[in-house]
C-alpha cells in the first residue's frame, strides 16, 4: 500500500497529532505524516514533530503571505492530504480550493450544532443530553463540510467543561483514524 503523504495542522497540545502519528506507524493505515504545520510557535504538539523526526513549520498570521508559505511547504513535501487537529485558524479559500475534498477536520461537537469556539460551554448552556465529536471535510464555510464520522456520548448531570473535554478527546482518538480509513477505503 502506498501511503498518502499527509500534513497535520496544529495550534496546541497535539494530542490528536500524537494519536495520528502512532496510528500512521501501522503498515495498514493509509497515511504517512510527512509534515506538521503549526500556527503557534509555543504549541506543545511541536514536541511530537521533534520526537518522531517529522519536519515541521511554524506559520502565523504575522507572516507575509502565509498561504503562499504553506502552499510552498505542502508542494515541497508532496502533500496530498491534510488533517486539521486543533488548528485554531481559518483555512483560506486558496488552500481549500487547491485541496478540495482532501482536507478534513475534527470538531468537538455533533455538527451542525455548536460550530466554532467555546463548544463545551455552548453544550452545557444549551442543556444538551448528548454530545461527541465530528470528523468532516473542510470547505469554505466554518465547520460546515460533509460529515465523515460522528461519535456520540451521553452527558451526565455532574459533567463540566473539563470532563466533557476529556470524554470528547477519548472519542476523537477513535473517530479520526476511523474517518481516515473510511475515506481511503472508498477511493
Tab-separated table of N, CA, C and O in Angstrom, residues 66-135:
chain	number	residue	atom	x	y	z
A	66	UNK	N	1.003	34.191	4.334
A	66	UNK	CA	1.122	32.867	4.973
A	66	UNK	C	0.623	31.733	4.071
A	66	UNK	O	1.177	30.639	4.109
A	67	UNK	N	-0.389	32.002	3.247
A	67	UNK	CA	-0.903	30.962	2.345
A	67	UNK	C	0.173	30.493	1.379
A	67	UNK	O	0.320	29.294	1.134
A	68	UNK	N	0.917	31.447	0.837
A	68	UNK	CA	1.976	31.082	-0.107
A	68	UNK	C	3.047	30.250	0.588
A	68	UNK	O	3.558	29.284	0.016
A	69	UNK	N	3.378	30.603	1.816
A	69	UNK	CA	4.381	29.859	2.573
A	69	UNK	C	3.886	28.438	2.849
A	69	UNK	O	4.634	27.468	2.698
A	70	UNK	N	2.619	28.319	3.219
A	70	UNK	CA	2.034	26.996	3.479
A	70	UNK	C	2.010	26.163	2.198
A	70	UNK	O	2.449	25.006	2.191
A	71	UNK	N	1.514	26.746	1.117
A	71	UNK	CA	1.430	26.009	-0.151
A	71	UNK	C	2.807	25.575	-0.646
A	71	UNK	O	2.959	24.466	-1.165
A	72	UNK	N	3.789	26.422	-0.454
A	72	UNK	CA	5.155	26.074	-0.862
A	72	UNK	C	5.641	24.844	-0.083
A	72	UNK	O	6.218	23.925	-0.668
A	73	UNK	N	5.377	24.812	1.214
A	73	UNK	CA	5.784	23.657	2.033
A	73	UNK	C	5.006	22.402	1.642
A	73	UNK	O	5.572	21.309	1.567
A	74	UNK	N	3.712	22.547	1.398
A	74	UNK	CA	2.893	21.400	1.004
A	74	UNK	C	3.413	20.811	-0.311
A	74	UNK	O	3.498	19.583	-0.461
A	75	UNK	N	3.783	21.673	-1.231
A	75	UNK	CA	4.345	21.210	-2.512
A	75	UNK	C	5.708	20.557	-2.311
A	75	UNK	O	5.989	19.504	-2.881
A	76	UNK	N	6.548	21.183	-1.503
A	76	UNK	CA	7.903	20.670	-1.261
A	76	UNK	C	7.875	19.234	-0.733
A	76	UNK	O	8.695	18.408	-1.122
A	77	UNK	N	6.901	18.942	0.142
A	77	UNK	CA	6.814	17.612	0.746
A	77	UNK	C	5.808	16.697	0.034
A	77	UNK	O	5.474	15.637	0.536
A	78	UNK	N	5.332	17.129	-1.146
A	78	UNK	CA	4.388	16.336	-1.956
A	78	UNK	C	3.165	15.892	-1.156
A	78	UNK	O	2.740	14.735	-1.225
A	79	UNK	N	2.612	16.820	-0.404
A	79	UNK	CA	1.455	16.519	0.441
A	79	UNK	C	0.212	16.367	-0.435
A	79	UNK	O	-0.059	17.201	-1.293
A	80	UNK	N	-0.545	15.293	-0.192
A	80	UNK	CA	-1.776	15.077	-0.963
A	80	UNK	C	-3.011	15.039	-0.056
A	80	UNK	O	-4.127	14.933	-0.557
A	81	UNK	N	-2.818	15.140	1.273
A	81	UNK	CA	-3.940	15.064	2.209
A	81	UNK	C	-3.591	15.887	3.440
A	81	UNK	O	-2.424	15.929	3.848
A	82	UNK	N	-4.596	16.568	4.013
A	82	UNK	CA	-4.379	17.439	5.178
A	82	UNK	C	-5.375	17.084	6.273
A	82	UNK	O	-6.575	16.942	6.013
A	83	UNK	N	-4.866	16.975	7.497
A	83	UNK	CA	-5.704	16.772	8.683
A	83	UNK	C	-5.547	17.978	9.601
A	83	UNK	O	-4.422	18.331	9.973
A	84	UNK	N	-6.657	18.596	9.953
A	84	UNK	CA	-6.634	19.680	10.934
A	84	UNK	C	-6.884	19.056	12.300
A	84	UNK	O	-7.869	18.344	12.487
A	85	UNK	N	-5.982	19.302	13.235
A	85	UNK	CA	-6.081	18.685	14.558
A	85	UNK	C	-5.888	19.771	15.614
A	85	UNK	O	-4.778	20.004	16.086
A	86	UNK	N	-6.968	20.470	15.921
A	86	UNK	CA	-6.870	21.566	16.880
A	86	UNK	C	-6.224	22.795	16.276
A	86	UNK	O	-5.616	23.592	16.975
A	87	UNK	N	-6.376	22.958	14.969
A	87	UNK	CA	-5.825	24.124	14.280
A	87	UNK	C	-6.795	25.278	14.471
A	87	UNK	O	-7.956	25.191	14.071
A	88	UNK	N	-6.322	26.345	15.109
A	88	UNK	CA	-7.218	27.420	15.530
A	88	UNK	C	-7.253	28.605	14.564
A	88	UNK	O	-7.543	29.726	14.961
A	89	UNK	N	-6.976	28.350	13.316
A	89	UNK	CA	-7.069	29.380	12.281
A	89	UNK	C	-8.007	28.886	11.190
A	89	UNK	O	-8.146	27.688	10.972
A	90	UNK	N	-8.606	29.838	10.509
A	90	UNK	CA	-9.453	29.503	9.354
A	90	UNK	C	-8.531	29.199	8.175
A	90	UNK	O	-7.608	29.961	7.886
A	91	UNK	N	-8.781	28.091	7.504
A	91	UNK	CA	-8.015	27.750	6.303
A	91	UNK	C	-8.532	28.621	5.156
A	91	UNK	O	-9.741	28.703	4.926
A	92	UNK	N	-7.621	29.248	4.459
A	92	UNK	CA	-8.018	30.169	3.389
A	92	UNK	C	-8.667	29.428	2.227
A	92	UNK	O	-8.400	28.245	1.995
A	93	UNK	N	-9.484	30.155	1.488
A	93	UNK	CA	-10.123	29.597	0.289
A	93	UNK	C	-9.081	29.102	-0.707
A	93	UNK	O	-9.301	28.105	-1.395
A	94	UNK	N	-7.952	29.789	-0.768
A	94	UNK	CA	-6.885	29.411	-1.709
A	94	UNK	C	-6.409	27.981	-1.423
A	94	UNK	O	-6.249	27.180	-2.341
A	95	UNK	N	-6.222	27.661	-0.153
A	95	UNK	CA	-5.763	26.316	0.221
A	95	UNK	C	-6.901	25.308	0.102
A	95	UNK	O	-6.720	24.209	-0.427
A	96	UNK	N	-8.093	25.687	0.569
A	96	UNK	CA	-9.254	24.785	0.493
A	96	UNK	C	-9.526	24.395	-0.958
A	96	UNK	O	-9.741	23.220	-1.262
A	97	UNK	N	-9.491	25.360	-1.855
A	97	UNK	CA	-9.776	25.072	-3.261
A	97	UNK	C	-8.702	24.187	-3.898
A	97	UNK	O	-9.021	23.322	-4.710
A	98	UNK	N	-7.451	24.380	-3.517
A	98	UNK	CA	-6.364	23.562	-4.069
A	98	UNK	C	-6.453	22.117	-3.560
A	98	UNK	O	-6.110	21.186	-4.277
A	99	UNK	N	-6.943	21.928	-2.330
A	99	UNK	CA	-7.028	20.600	-1.725
A	99	UNK	C	-8.486	20.187	-1.497
A	99	UNK	O	-8.817	19.579	-0.483
A	100	UNK	N	-9.340	20.486	-2.460
A	100	UNK	CA	-10.764	20.173	-2.330
A	100	UNK	C	-10.975	18.681	-2.058
A	100	UNK	O	-10.412	17.827	-2.732
A	101	UNK	N	-11.771	18.395	-1.021
A	101	UNK	CA	-12.075	17.025	-0.567
A	101	UNK	C	-10.821	16.268	-0.124
A	101	UNK	O	-10.799	15.044	-0.091
A	102	UNK	N	-9.768	17.023	0.206
A	102	UNK	CA	-8.530	16.407	0.689
A	102	UNK	C	-8.084	17.049	1.997
A	102	UNK	O	-6.932	16.889	2.398
A	103	UNK	N	-8.976	17.815	2.630
A	103	UNK	CA	-8.716	18.398	3.945
A	103	UNK	C	-9.852	17.969	4.858
A	103	UNK	O	-11.027	18.144	4.519
A	104	UNK	N	-9.485	17.396	6.018
A	104	UNK	CA	-10.506	17.029	6.990
A	104	UNK	C	-10.191	17.682	8.337
A	104	UNK	O	-9.047	18.064	8.599
A	105	UNK	N	-11.225	17.798	9.145
A	105	UNK	CA	-11.111	18.438	10.455
A	105	UNK	C	-11.867	17.604	11.474
A	105	UNK	O	-12.837	16.925	11.126
A	106	UNK	N	-11.430	17.686	12.721
A	106	UNK	CA	-12.193	17.080	13.802
A	106	UNK	C	-12.701	18.210	14.689
A	106	UNK	O	-11.947	19.125	15.030
A	107	UNK	N	-13.998	18.154	14.988
A	107	UNK	CA	-14.631	19.219	15.782
A	107	UNK	C	-15.287	18.601	17.021
A	107	UNK	O	-15.932	17.552	16.918
A	108	UNK	N	-15.147	19.249	18.188
A	108	UNK	CA	-15.650	18.672	19.440
A	108	UNK	C	-17.134	18.897	19.711
A	108	UNK	O	-17.534	19.291	20.809
A	109	UNK	N	-17.964	18.670	18.702
A	109	UNK	CA	-19.418	18.685	18.904
A	109	UNK	C	-20.052	17.827	17.821
A	109	UNK	O	-19.382	17.367	16.905
A	110	UNK	N	-21.341	17.640	17.962
A	110	UNK	CA	-22.100	16.903	16.949
A	110	UNK	C	-22.592	17.911	15.920
A	110	UNK	O	-23.678	18.469	16.040
A	111	UNK	N	-21.731	18.168	14.944
A	111	UNK	CA	-22.114	19.135	13.907
A	111	UNK	C	-23.404	18.691	13.236
A	111	UNK	O	-23.652	17.499	13.129
A	112	UNK	N	-24.269	19.608	12.818
A	112	UNK	CA	-24.029	21.042	12.665
A	112	UNK	C	-24.213	21.872	13.942
A	112	UNK	O	-24.111	23.095	13.896
A	113	UNK	N	-24.440	21.246	15.081
A	113	UNK	CA	-24.573	22.012	16.322
A	113	UNK	C	-23.220	22.536	16.785
A	113	UNK	O	-22.227	21.838	16.694
A	114	UNK	N	-23.221	23.748	17.296
A	114	UNK	CA	-22.100	24.338	18.018
A	114	UNK	C	-20.810	24.437	17.219
A	114	UNK	O	-19.765	23.957	17.617
A	115	UNK	N	-20.923	25.091	16.076
A	115	UNK	CA	-19.752	25.365	15.255
A	115	UNK	C	-18.870	26.400	15.954
A	115	UNK	O	-19.329	27.139	16.817
A	116	UNK	N	-17.608	26.442	15.577
A	116	UNK	CA	-16.709	27.464	16.098
A	116	UNK	C	-16.137	27.131	17.465
A	116	UNK	O	-15.980	25.972	17.824
A	117	UNK	N	-15.846	28.180	18.224
A	117	UNK	CA	-15.159	28.054	19.507
A	117	UNK	C	-16.116	27.879	20.682
A	117	UNK	O	-17.327	28.013	20.530
A	118	UNK	N	-15.543	27.619	21.847
A	118	UNK	CA	-16.274	27.508	23.124
A	118	UNK	C	-17.362	26.444	23.084
A	118	UNK	O	-18.450	26.618	23.633
A	119	UNK	N	-17.060	25.352	22.466
A	119	UNK	CA	-18.035	24.290	22.241
A	119	UNK	C	-18.604	23.731	23.531
A	119	UNK	O	-19.818	23.585	23.676
A	120	UNK	N	-17.748	23.413	24.501
A	120	UNK	CA	-18.222	22.767	25.724
A	120	UNK	C	-19.131	23.701	26.519
A	120	UNK	O	-20.131	23.266	27.081
A	121	UNK	N	-18.804	24.981	26.527
A	121	UNK	CA	-19.657	25.979	27.185
A	121	UNK	C	-21.037	25.993	26.528
A	121	UNK	O	-22.065	25.998	27.219
A	122	UNK	N	-21.052	25.991	25.197
A	122	UNK	CA	-22.322	26.022	24.463
A	122	UNK	C	-23.147	24.767	24.736
A	122	UNK	O	-24.363	24.842	24.916
A	123	UNK	N	-22.480	23.602	24.764
A	123	UNK	CA	-23.179	22.335	25.012
A	123	UNK	C	-23.856	22.377	26.377
A	123	UNK	O	-25.035	22.024	26.521
A	124	UNK	N	-23.126	22.817	27.405
A	124	UNK	CA	-23.678	22.869	28.766
A	124	UNK	C	-24.764	23.928	28.893
A	124	UNK	O	-25.812	23.688	29.502
A	125	UNK	N	-24.532	25.087	28.298
A	125	UNK	CA	-25.503	26.179	28.376
A	125	UNK	C	-26.836	25.786	27.722
A	125	UNK	O	-27.898	26.206	28.155
A	126	UNK	N	-26.770	24.944	26.687
A	126	UNK	CA	-27.981	24.521	25.981
A	126	UNK	C	-28.595	23.252	26.563
A	126	UNK	O	-29.524	22.688	25.969
A	127	UNK	N	-28.060	22.797	27.704
A	127	UNK	CA	-28.605	21.624	28.420
A	127	UNK	C	-28.743	20.411	27.495
A	127	UNK	O	-29.768	19.706	27.531
A	128	UNK	N	-27.709	20.180	26.680
A	128	UNK	CA	-27.735	19.037	25.775
A	128	UNK	C	-27.699	17.728	26.567
A	128	UNK	O	-27.096	17.658	27.629
A	129	UNK	N	-28.345	16.717	26.039
A	129	UNK	CA	-28.350	15.397	26.682
A	129	UNK	C	-27.194	14.531	26.175
A	129	UNK	O	-26.759	13.614	26.847
A	130	UNK	N	-26.723	14.854	24.974
A	130	UNK	CA	-25.595	14.110	24.407
A	130	UNK	C	-24.706	15.060	23.611
A	130	UNK	O	-25.139	16.136	23.184
A	131	UNK	N	-23.481	14.638	23.437
A	131	UNK	CA	-22.530	15.397	22.632
A	131	UNK	C	-21.526	14.400	22.059
A	131	UNK	O	-21.753	13.204	22.094
A	132	UNK	N	-20.430	14.889	21.541
A	132	UNK	CA	-19.432	13.998	20.954
A	132	UNK	C	-18.496	14.775	20.056
A	132	UNK	O	-18.158	15.917	20.347
A	133	UNK	N	-18.108	14.143	18.961
A	133	UNK	CA	-17.209	14.804	18.018
A	133	UNK	C	-17.604	14.419	16.590
A	133	UNK	O	-18.302	13.422	16.377
A	134	UNK	N	-17.141	15.232	15.666
A	134	UNK	CA	-17.457	15.037	14.253
A	134	UNK	C	-16.193	15.218	13.424
A	134	UNK	O	-15.477	16.199	13.602
A	135	UNK	N	-15.941	14.293	12.519
A	135	UNK	CA	-14.879	14.465	11.525
A	135	UNK	C	-15.588	14.824	10.225
A	135	UNK	O	-16.534	14.145	9.819
